[in-house]
Coordinates of C-alpha atoms and ligand atoms in Angstrom, one line a residue:
M1 CA -63.3 -21.7 -29.0
A2 CA -61.4 -24.6 -28.1
K3 CA -58.3 -22.8 -29.1
R4 CA -58.9 -19.5 -27.3
K5 CA -59.7 -21.6 -24.0
T6 CA -56.0 -23.5 -24.5
T7 CA -54.2 -20.2 -25.1
V8 CA -55.7 -18.9 -21.8
Q9 CA -54.8 -21.8 -20.2
K10 CA -51.3 -21.8 -21.3
N11 CA -51.2 -18.1 -20.3
K12 CA -52.0 -18.8 -16.8
E13 CA -49.4 -21.5 -16.5
L14 CA -46.8 -19.3 -18.1
A15 CA -47.7 -16.2 -15.9
Q16 CA -46.0 -17.9 -13.0
D17 CA -42.7 -17.8 -14.7
G18 CA -43.4 -14.2 -15.8
L19 CA -44.0 -15.3 -19.4
K20 CA -46.8 -15.2 -22.0
L21 CA -47.6 -16.2 -25.3
R22 CA -47.7 -13.6 -28.1
H23 CA -48.9 -14.5 -31.7
Y24 CA -48.2 -12.8 -35.0
G25 CA -48.6 -13.1 -38.7
L26 CA -46.3 -13.0 -41.5
R27 CA -47.6 -12.4 -45.2
L28 CA -45.4 -13.3 -48.0
R29 CA -46.0 -13.1 -51.8
L30 CA -45.3 -16.4 -53.0
V31 CA -44.2 -17.6 -56.5
P32 CA -45.5 -20.9 -57.2
T33 CA -44.5 -23.2 -60.1
D34 CA -47.4 -24.1 -62.5
I35 CA -47.9 -27.2 -61.1
Q36 CA -48.0 -25.8 -57.4
K37 CA -50.6 -23.3 -58.6
S38 CA -53.0 -26.3 -59.8
K39 CA -52.4 -27.7 -56.4
I40 CA -53.1 -24.6 -54.4
H41 CA -56.5 -24.3 -56.7
S42 CA -57.1 -27.8 -56.0
F43 CA -56.8 -27.5 -52.2
C44 CA -58.8 -24.5 -51.9
G45 CA -61.4 -26.4 -53.8
S46 CA -61.2 -29.6 -51.6
S47 CA -60.9 -27.5 -48.0
R48 CA -64.1 -25.4 -49.3
F49 CA -65.9 -28.7 -50.3
T50 CA -65.0 -30.3 -46.8
Y51 CA -66.3 -27.0 -45.0
N52 CA -69.5 -26.7 -47.0
F53 CA -70.2 -30.6 -46.6
Y54 CA -69.8 -30.4 -42.9
L55 CA -71.6 -27.2 -42.4
G56 CA -74.5 -29.0 -44.6
E57 CA -74.3 -32.3 -42.5
R58 CA -74.5 -30.2 -39.1
M59 CA -77.4 -28.2 -40.4
E60 CA -79.2 -31.0 -41.5
V61 CA -78.9 -33.3 -38.4
Y62 CA -80.0 -30.5 -36.3
K63 CA -83.2 -30.0 -38.6
N64 CA -84.0 -33.6 -38.4
T65 CA -83.3 -34.6 -34.7
G66 CA -82.1 -31.5 -32.9
E67 CA -79.1 -32.9 -31.9
T68 CA -75.5 -31.2 -32.5
L69 CA -73.2 -33.2 -34.9
N70 CA -69.7 -32.8 -33.5
S71 CA -66.5 -32.5 -35.7
G72 CA -65.3 -35.7 -34.1
E73 CA -68.0 -37.9 -35.2
F74 CA -68.2 -36.0 -38.6
K75 CA -64.3 -36.8 -39.2
K76 CA -64.8 -40.6 -38.6
S77 CA -67.8 -40.7 -41.3
F78 CA -65.7 -38.0 -43.8
N79 CA -62.7 -40.8 -43.4
V80 CA -65.1 -43.4 -44.7
F81 CA -66.7 -41.2 -47.4
K82 CA -63.3 -40.3 -49.1
E83 CA -63.0 -43.8 -49.7
H84 CA -65.7 -43.8 -52.3
P85 CA -64.4 -43.7 -55.7
M86 CA -66.3 -40.3 -56.5
F87 CA -64.5 -38.6 -53.9
N88 CA -61.1 -40.0 -54.0
W89 CA -59.8 -36.8 -54.9
L90 CA -60.2 -35.5 -51.6
K91 CA -57.3 -37.9 -50.7
E92 CA -55.0 -36.1 -52.9
A93 CA -55.6 -32.9 -50.8
D94 CA -53.5 -31.9 -47.7
K95 CA -55.4 -33.7 -44.7
F96 CA -54.4 -31.2 -42.3
A97 CA -56.2 -28.3 -44.4
L98 CA -59.2 -30.5 -44.6
E99 CA -59.1 -30.8 -40.8
T100 CA -58.6 -27.1 -40.4
A101 CA -61.9 -26.7 -42.5
I102 CA -63.9 -29.0 -40.4
E103 CA -62.8 -27.2 -37.4
A104 CA -63.3 -23.8 -38.8
V105 CA -67.0 -24.9 -39.0
D106 CA -67.2 -25.7 -35.3
E107 CA -65.6 -22.1 -34.7
A108 CA -68.0 -20.4 -36.8
Y109 CA -70.8 -22.0 -34.7
D110 CA -69.3 -21.0 -31.4
R111 CA -68.7 -17.4 -32.6
F112 CA -72.3 -17.5 -33.7
F113 CA -73.6 -18.7 -30.2
K114 CA -71.7 -16.1 -28.5
G115 CA -73.5 -13.4 -30.5
Q116 CA -70.0 -12.1 -32.6
N117 CA -71.2 -13.2 -36.0
K118 CA -73.9 -14.3 -38.2
F119 CA -74.9 -17.8 -38.7
P120 CA -72.3 -19.7 -40.8
K121 CA -72.6 -19.2 -44.4
F122 CA -71.4 -21.6 -47.2
K123 CA -68.4 -20.8 -48.9
S124 CA -68.6 -19.6 -52.6
K125 CA -65.9 -20.3 -55.3
R126 CA -66.9 -17.1 -56.8
K127 CA -65.2 -15.0 -54.5
S128 CA -62.0 -13.0 -55.7
E129 CA -59.8 -14.6 -53.2
Q130 CA -59.7 -18.1 -52.2
K131 CA -57.7 -20.0 -49.4
Y132 CA -57.0 -22.7 -47.2
T133 CA -55.4 -23.1 -43.9
T134 CA -53.2 -26.1 -42.8
K135 CA -51.5 -26.9 -39.5
F136 CA -48.0 -27.5 -38.4
T137 CA -47.2 -30.9 -37.6
N138 CA -43.7 -32.6 -37.8
N139 CA -41.9 -29.6 -39.5
N140 CA -44.0 -29.8 -42.3
I141 CA -44.4 -26.2 -42.6
E142 CA -40.9 -24.4 -42.7
L143 CA -39.5 -21.0 -43.6
D144 CA -35.9 -20.9 -45.3
V145 CA -35.1 -17.3 -44.9
K146 CA -31.4 -17.9 -46.9
R147 CA -33.0 -19.4 -49.8
Q148 CA -36.3 -17.4 -49.8
M149 CA -38.6 -20.7 -49.7
V150 CA -41.4 -21.7 -47.7
K151 CA -42.3 -25.6 -47.3
V152 CA -46.3 -26.2 -47.3
P153 CA -47.7 -29.8 -47.1
K154 CA -48.3 -31.4 -50.2
L155 CA -46.6 -28.2 -52.1
G156 CA -43.2 -28.8 -51.3
W157 CA -40.9 -25.7 -51.3
V158 CA -42.5 -22.8 -52.7
K159 CA -40.4 -19.5 -53.8
V160 CA -41.1 -16.4 -51.8
R161 CA -40.7 -12.9 -52.3
F162 CA -39.3 -10.7 -49.5
S163 CA -40.0 -7.2 -49.3
K164 CA -37.5 -4.7 -48.1
E165 CA -39.3 -4.4 -44.6
H166 CA -39.1 -8.3 -44.2
R167 CA -35.4 -8.2 -45.2
K168 CA -34.9 -5.9 -42.2
I169 CA -36.9 -7.9 -39.8
F170 CA -34.8 -10.9 -40.6
Q171 CA -31.7 -9.1 -40.6
D172 CA -32.6 -7.4 -37.3
K173 CA -33.6 -10.3 -35.3
G174 CA -34.7 -12.9 -37.4
F175 CA -37.6 -14.8 -37.3
N176 CA -37.5 -17.6 -34.8
A177 CA -40.6 -18.1 -33.2
K178 CA -42.7 -21.3 -33.8
I179 CA -45.0 -21.7 -36.7
K180 CA -48.5 -22.7 -36.0
S181 CA -50.4 -22.7 -39.2
A182 CA -50.2 -21.6 -42.7
T183 CA -52.9 -20.2 -45.2
V184 CA -52.4 -20.1 -48.7
K185 CA -54.3 -17.6 -50.9
Y186 CA -54.9 -17.1 -54.2
H187 CA -56.3 -13.9 -55.8
S188 CA -58.5 -13.9 -59.1
S189 CA -55.7 -11.0 -60.5
G190 CA -53.1 -14.0 -60.3
Q191 CA -51.4 -13.4 -57.0
Y192 CA -50.6 -15.9 -54.5
Y193 CA -49.5 -15.1 -50.9
V194 CA -48.9 -17.5 -47.7
S195 CA -49.7 -16.2 -44.1
L196 CA -47.6 -17.8 -41.7
K197 CA -48.9 -17.7 -38.1
Y198 CA -46.3 -17.9 -35.2
E199 CA -46.3 -18.2 -31.6
E200 CA -43.7 -17.1 -29.2
I201 CA -43.2 -17.1 -25.4
I202 CA -42.1 -13.7 -24.4
K203 CA -41.5 -12.2 -21.1
L204 CA -44.7 -10.2 -19.1
E205 CA -43.8 -6.5 -19.5
N206 CA -43.5 -4.5 -16.2
E207 CA -46.3 -2.5 -15.5
I208 CA -45.7 0.9 -17.0
N209 CA -44.0 3.2 -14.2
W210 CA -46.8 6.0 -14.6
S211 CA -44.9 8.7 -12.2
L212 CA -42.3 8.7 -14.9
V213 CA -44.5 9.6 -17.9
S214 CA -44.0 13.1 -19.0
L215 CA -46.7 15.4 -20.7
D216 CA -44.6 15.4 -23.9
Q217 CA -44.8 11.3 -24.1
I218 CA -48.7 11.6 -24.2
I219 CA -50.3 12.2 -27.8
G220 CA -53.9 13.1 -28.8
L221 CA -55.0 12.5 -32.5
D222 CA -58.0 13.9 -34.1
L223 CA -58.6 11.7 -36.9
G224 CA -59.8 13.3 -40.2
L225 CA -60.7 13.4 -43.7
T226 CA -58.6 16.4 -45.2
F227 CA -55.8 15.0 -43.2
F228 CA -55.5 11.5 -42.1
Y229 CA -54.8 12.6 -38.6
I230 CA -53.6 15.8 -36.8
D231 CA -51.9 15.4 -33.5
S232 CA -51.6 17.5 -30.5
N233 CA -48.0 18.6 -31.1
G234 CA -49.5 20.2 -34.2
N235 CA -48.3 17.7 -36.9
K236 CA -50.5 17.2 -39.7
V237 CA -50.3 13.7 -41.7
E238 CA -51.5 13.7 -45.1
N239 CA -54.3 11.6 -46.1
L240 CA -53.0 9.8 -49.2
K241 CA -56.6 9.1 -50.5
F242 CA -55.3 6.1 -52.4
L243 CA -58.8 5.3 -53.8
K244 CA -59.3 8.8 -55.2
N245 CA -56.2 8.8 -57.1
C246 CA -56.8 5.4 -58.5
L247 CA -60.5 6.0 -59.2
K248 CA -59.8 7.6 -62.5
K249 CA -57.6 4.4 -63.6
L250 CA -60.4 2.3 -62.1
A251 CA -63.1 3.7 -64.2
K252 CA -61.3 3.9 -67.3
L253 CA -60.5 0.0 -66.8
Q254 CA -64.3 -0.4 -65.9
R255 CA -65.3 1.3 -69.2
Q256 CA -62.9 -0.9 -71.1
L257 CA -64.5 -3.7 -69.6
K258 CA -68.2 -2.9 -70.8
N259 CA -67.1 -2.6 -74.5
K260 CA -65.4 -6.3 -74.2
E261 CA -67.3 -9.5 -75.3
I262 CA -68.4 -11.3 -71.9
G263 CA -66.2 -14.2 -71.5
S264 CA -63.8 -13.6 -74.1
S265 CA -60.0 -13.6 -73.7
N266 CA -59.7 -9.9 -73.7
Y267 CA -62.6 -9.3 -71.2
K268 CA -61.0 -11.9 -68.8
K269 CA -57.6 -9.7 -69.2
S270 CA -59.6 -6.6 -68.4
Q271 CA -61.2 -8.3 -65.5
K272 CA -57.7 -9.1 -64.2
K273 CA -56.3 -5.6 -64.4
I274 CA -59.1 -4.2 -62.4
S275 CA -58.9 -6.8 -59.6
K276 CA -55.0 -6.2 -59.7
L277 CA -55.7 -2.7 -59.0
H278 CA -57.8 -3.4 -56.1
L279 CA -55.1 -5.4 -54.7
H280 CA -52.6 -2.6 -55.0
I281 CA -55.0 -0.1 -53.3
A282 CA -55.5 -2.6 -50.4
N283 CA -51.8 -3.1 -50.4
M284 CA -50.8 0.3 -50.5
R285 CA -53.4 1.5 -47.9
K286 CA -52.0 -1.4 -45.4
D287 CA -48.5 -0.2 -45.7
F288 CA -49.1 3.3 -45.0
L289 CA -51.3 2.2 -41.8
H290 CA -48.5 0.1 -40.7
K291 CA -45.9 3.0 -41.2
E292 CA -47.9 5.6 -39.3
S293 CA -49.1 3.1 -36.6
R294 CA -45.4 2.3 -35.8
K295 CA -44.0 5.6 -35.9
L296 CA -46.8 6.7 -33.2
V297 CA -46.0 3.6 -31.0
N298 CA -42.4 4.2 -31.3
E299 CA -42.6 8.0 -30.4
N300 CA -45.1 7.8 -27.5
Q301 CA -46.0 6.2 -24.2
V302 CA -49.8 6.7 -24.6
I303 CA -51.8 7.5 -27.6
V304 CA -55.2 8.9 -27.2
L305 CA -57.8 8.3 -29.9
E306 CA -61.5 9.3 -30.4
D307 CA -63.9 6.3 -30.2
L308 CA -65.7 7.4 -33.8
N309 CA -68.5 5.5 -35.0
V310 CA -66.9 4.1 -38.1
K311 CA -69.6 1.9 -39.1
G312 CA -72.5 4.5 -38.3
M313 CA -70.7 6.9 -40.4
I314 CA -70.2 4.3 -43.7
K315 CA -74.0 4.3 -43.7
N316 CA -73.8 8.1 -44.7
K317 CA -73.1 7.4 -48.3
K318 CA -71.6 10.8 -49.3
L319 CA -68.6 10.2 -46.8
S320 CA -68.5 6.8 -47.1
R321 CA -65.7 6.3 -49.7
S322 CA -63.4 8.8 -48.0
I323 CA -64.0 7.1 -44.6
A324 CA -63.6 3.8 -45.9
D325 CA -60.5 5.0 -47.7
V326 CA -58.5 6.0 -44.8
S327 CA -59.4 2.9 -42.9
W328 CA -59.4 4.4 -39.4
G329 CA -60.8 1.0 -38.0
I330 CA -57.6 -0.7 -39.5
F331 CA -55.4 2.0 -38.0
K332 CA -56.8 1.8 -34.3
T333 CA -56.3 -2.3 -34.5
F334 CA -52.7 -1.8 -35.8
V335 CA -52.1 0.9 -32.9
S336 CA -53.7 -1.0 -30.4
Y337 CA -51.5 -4.4 -30.9
K338 CA -48.4 -2.6 -31.6
S339 CA -48.9 -0.7 -28.6
E340 CA -49.3 -4.1 -26.4
W341 CA -46.2 -5.4 -28.0
N342 CA -44.1 -2.6 -27.1
N343 CA -45.8 -2.0 -23.7
K344 CA -47.3 1.4 -24.4
K345 CA -50.9 2.4 -23.7
V346 CA -53.8 3.4 -26.1
V347 CA -56.7 5.5 -24.4
I348 CA -60.0 5.7 -26.2
I349 CA -62.1 8.6 -25.4
D350 CA -65.8 9.1 -25.9
R351 CA -66.7 10.1 -29.4
F352 CA -69.4 12.5 -28.0
Y353 CA -66.6 14.6 -26.1
P354 CA -66.8 17.8 -27.8
S355 CA -63.2 18.1 -28.8
S356 CA -63.4 20.9 -31.3
K357 CA -65.6 23.4 -29.5
E358 CA -63.6 23.7 -26.7
C359 CA -60.7 26.6 -26.3
N360 CA -57.7 24.6 -25.1
G361 CA -56.4 27.4 -23.4
C362 CA -59.4 28.6 -21.1
H363 CA -61.8 25.8 -21.8
E364 CA -64.5 28.4 -23.1
K365 CA -67.0 26.6 -25.2
N366 CA -67.6 28.3 -28.8
T367 CA -71.0 27.2 -29.5
L368 CA -70.9 29.2 -32.4
L369 CA -68.4 27.4 -34.3
S370 CA -69.4 25.5 -37.5
L371 CA -67.8 22.8 -39.7
S372 CA -66.6 25.1 -42.0
D373 CA -64.6 27.0 -39.5
R374 CA -61.1 25.7 -39.8
E375 CA -59.7 28.7 -37.9
W376 CA -61.2 30.5 -34.8
V377 CA -60.6 33.1 -32.2
C378 CA -61.6 32.3 -28.8
P379 CA -64.2 35.0 -27.5
K380 CA -62.7 34.7 -24.1
C381 CA -59.1 34.6 -24.2
S382 CA -58.7 35.7 -27.7
T383 CA -56.2 32.7 -28.7
V384 CA -56.1 32.0 -32.4
H385 CA -56.8 28.0 -33.0
D386 CA -56.4 25.8 -35.8
R387 CA -59.5 23.8 -35.6
D388 CA -58.2 20.4 -35.7
I389 CA -54.9 21.1 -33.5
N390 CA -56.9 22.6 -30.9
A391 CA -59.2 19.6 -31.2
A392 CA -56.2 17.1 -30.8
K393 CA -55.1 18.9 -27.7
N394 CA -58.4 18.6 -25.9
I395 CA -58.3 14.7 -26.7
K396 CA -55.0 14.5 -25.4
E397 CA -56.3 16.4 -22.3
E398 CA -59.4 14.2 -22.1
G399 CA -57.1 11.1 -22.3
I400 CA -54.8 12.4 -19.5
R401 CA -58.2 12.8 -17.1
I402 CA -59.2 9.2 -17.6
L403 CA -55.7 8.0 -17.2
K404 CA -55.2 9.9 -13.9
K405 CA -58.5 8.0 -12.8
L406 CA -57.1 4.7 -13.8
Y407 CA -53.4 5.4 -12.5
P408 CA -53.5 8.0 -9.7
S409 CA -49.4 8.0 -9.7
L410 CA -49.7 9.5 -13.1
Y411 CA -48.4 13.2 -12.3
V412 CA -48.6 15.6 -15.4
A413 CA -49.4 19.1 -14.7
Ligands
LIG1 ZN1 -59.9 30.6 -24.7

């Protein structure tokens, strides 16, 4: 909470000069040495220990006295505690990471009090992904693009691998923003990552000049299962169905695992393969969603989307795999923040808006339309409709209706 407050405060001050803060992340593959690997494992452990320790203390104090232990007080007693020979190993850890772990407990409580999260839970060492976050102080975190190395406290310089996309970003505009923090992660498949969080001061965008926005700069999207989306211009973007394609492979690997003796080295190898495949699927999906969202934001001024209740739909088990697979939720997040960066607008329309049943030409409602009808002829004006393209056009129209209310200067016929 404290963090958010200062951002709001800073932005208020910056706004007077027509500026604002922008945050973004950069995730890179790490190639640590064996020594660095064991340090990463150990730092994840000490961060997790610290987090759990403070959480337990805070719960205990509250239970016994009804008082709230604050992180300032805890940090003091924690420093004394570290001097005990039994816990000396904590002194080898990155102290900024331990501080961040303590603050993370406070933040988890804040989110709980605000009703945004459930009550904070203890962190488990059995999760397939382990991580710790360290803070930037006195240049202790640095990215050297030329040498392809990142400096992390207590780890020193670690080799990183840039993707094609990263190289493009560095070539085009470099990455000159200030680093705020670094999160180091390792995955049970044996892969290591660092996520750098950047902060940059940028100019406040001018308000969009709505009187200049034309009809072809607005796009409506109908998100679906057969296609990832269909837009109001009639484009259909294939749903890559990553999971489905990889599912056979996954099933095979899981069968192999079953035939192996639990705990044997072959068993562990198999396990590693499985988690590697999971990671691969997640990465491919993210790539796809980044590309699609970027394209949409580059090519349009306004993007209109339906407010699908993804969570509600996932409860329906039959649909769940495909829906989770296409990741509409992540897609919306990507489209939204990329739009914000580029001074574009996202309009979310009500999910109960009957986008498929209304003829986009004459607005006649075709109440007889069933889910299996992919094509239909309007009973009134006889237009032949592709079900999804018609829906996307209606979504666009509904978006325009909402926009006109918000921005009366928008003039599109
Ligand atoms: Zn019609």
